[in-house]
XYZ file of C-alpha atoms in Angstrom:
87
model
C -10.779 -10.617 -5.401
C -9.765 -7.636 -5.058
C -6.773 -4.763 -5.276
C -5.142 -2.937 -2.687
C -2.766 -0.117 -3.269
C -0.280 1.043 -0.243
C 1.420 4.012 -0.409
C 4.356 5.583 0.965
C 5.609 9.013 2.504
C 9.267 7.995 1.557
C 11.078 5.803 -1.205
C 12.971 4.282 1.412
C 9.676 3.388 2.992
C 8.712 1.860 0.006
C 11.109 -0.190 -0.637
C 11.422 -1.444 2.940
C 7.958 -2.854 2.645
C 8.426 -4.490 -0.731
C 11.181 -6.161 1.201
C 9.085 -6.543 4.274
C 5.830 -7.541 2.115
C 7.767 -10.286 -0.456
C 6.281 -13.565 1.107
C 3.153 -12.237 -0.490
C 4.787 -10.931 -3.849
C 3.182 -7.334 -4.074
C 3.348 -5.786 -7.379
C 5.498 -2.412 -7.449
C 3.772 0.223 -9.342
C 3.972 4.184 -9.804
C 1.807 5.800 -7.089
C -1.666 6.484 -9.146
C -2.247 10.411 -9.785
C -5.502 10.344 -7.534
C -3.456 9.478 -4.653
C -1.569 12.230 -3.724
C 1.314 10.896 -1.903
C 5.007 12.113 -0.691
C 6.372 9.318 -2.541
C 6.709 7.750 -6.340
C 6.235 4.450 -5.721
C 3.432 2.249 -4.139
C 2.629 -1.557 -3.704
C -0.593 -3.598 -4.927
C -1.832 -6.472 -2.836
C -4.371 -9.017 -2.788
C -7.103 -7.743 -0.125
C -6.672 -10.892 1.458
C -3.417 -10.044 2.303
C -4.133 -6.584 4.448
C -4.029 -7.966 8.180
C -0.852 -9.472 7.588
C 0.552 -6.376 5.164
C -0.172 -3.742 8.441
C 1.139 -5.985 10.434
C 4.418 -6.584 8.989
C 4.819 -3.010 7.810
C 4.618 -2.218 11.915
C 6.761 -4.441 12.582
C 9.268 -3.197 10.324
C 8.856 -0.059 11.613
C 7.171 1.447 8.464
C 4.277 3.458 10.198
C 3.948 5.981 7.399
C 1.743 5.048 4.556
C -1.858 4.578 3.731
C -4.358 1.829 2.105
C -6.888 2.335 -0.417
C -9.148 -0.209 -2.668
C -9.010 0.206 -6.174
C -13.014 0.407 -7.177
C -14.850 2.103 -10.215
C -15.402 0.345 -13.261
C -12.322 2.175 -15.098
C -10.007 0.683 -11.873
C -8.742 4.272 -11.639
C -11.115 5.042 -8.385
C -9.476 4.692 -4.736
C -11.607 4.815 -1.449
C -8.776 5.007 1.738
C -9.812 2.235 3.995
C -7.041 2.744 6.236
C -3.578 5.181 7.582
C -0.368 4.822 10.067
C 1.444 7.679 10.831
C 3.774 8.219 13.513
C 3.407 10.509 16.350
């Protein structure tokens, strides 16, 4: 199966959707240094669990971060598969 990494604009963010994200346990992590991203933090999840992770971020109100797959056989590549941002 594989990993998803979400990332964050804002700590606060971040923490919001660990909070937001814990019926599916996602594992808190430094934000990797091919992601550039306004925040420290990020969240790994299952890829099983996106639909439900954008979906609960929303409705949380946590519309800034973006998704990417961890790929590459050194697990240290990242494709973006997805974004929210407010208006």
């Amino acid at each position: 199966m594989s990993r998803l990494v979400i990332v964050f604009e804002s700590t606060h963010d971040a923490i919001a959707a660990k909070t937001a994200l814990q019926s599916i346990k996602p594992i808190v992590l430094p934000t990797p240094r091919e992601i550039s991203s306004g925040c420290g933090i990020a969240l790994m999840i299952d890829s099983s669990h996106l639909c439900f992770a954008e979906d609960s971020l929303r409705n949380n109100n946590i519309i800034n971060f973006s998704t990417y797959e961890i790929c590459g056989e050194d697990k240290k590549q990242y494709i973006k598969i997805g974004s929210e941002h407010s208006e």
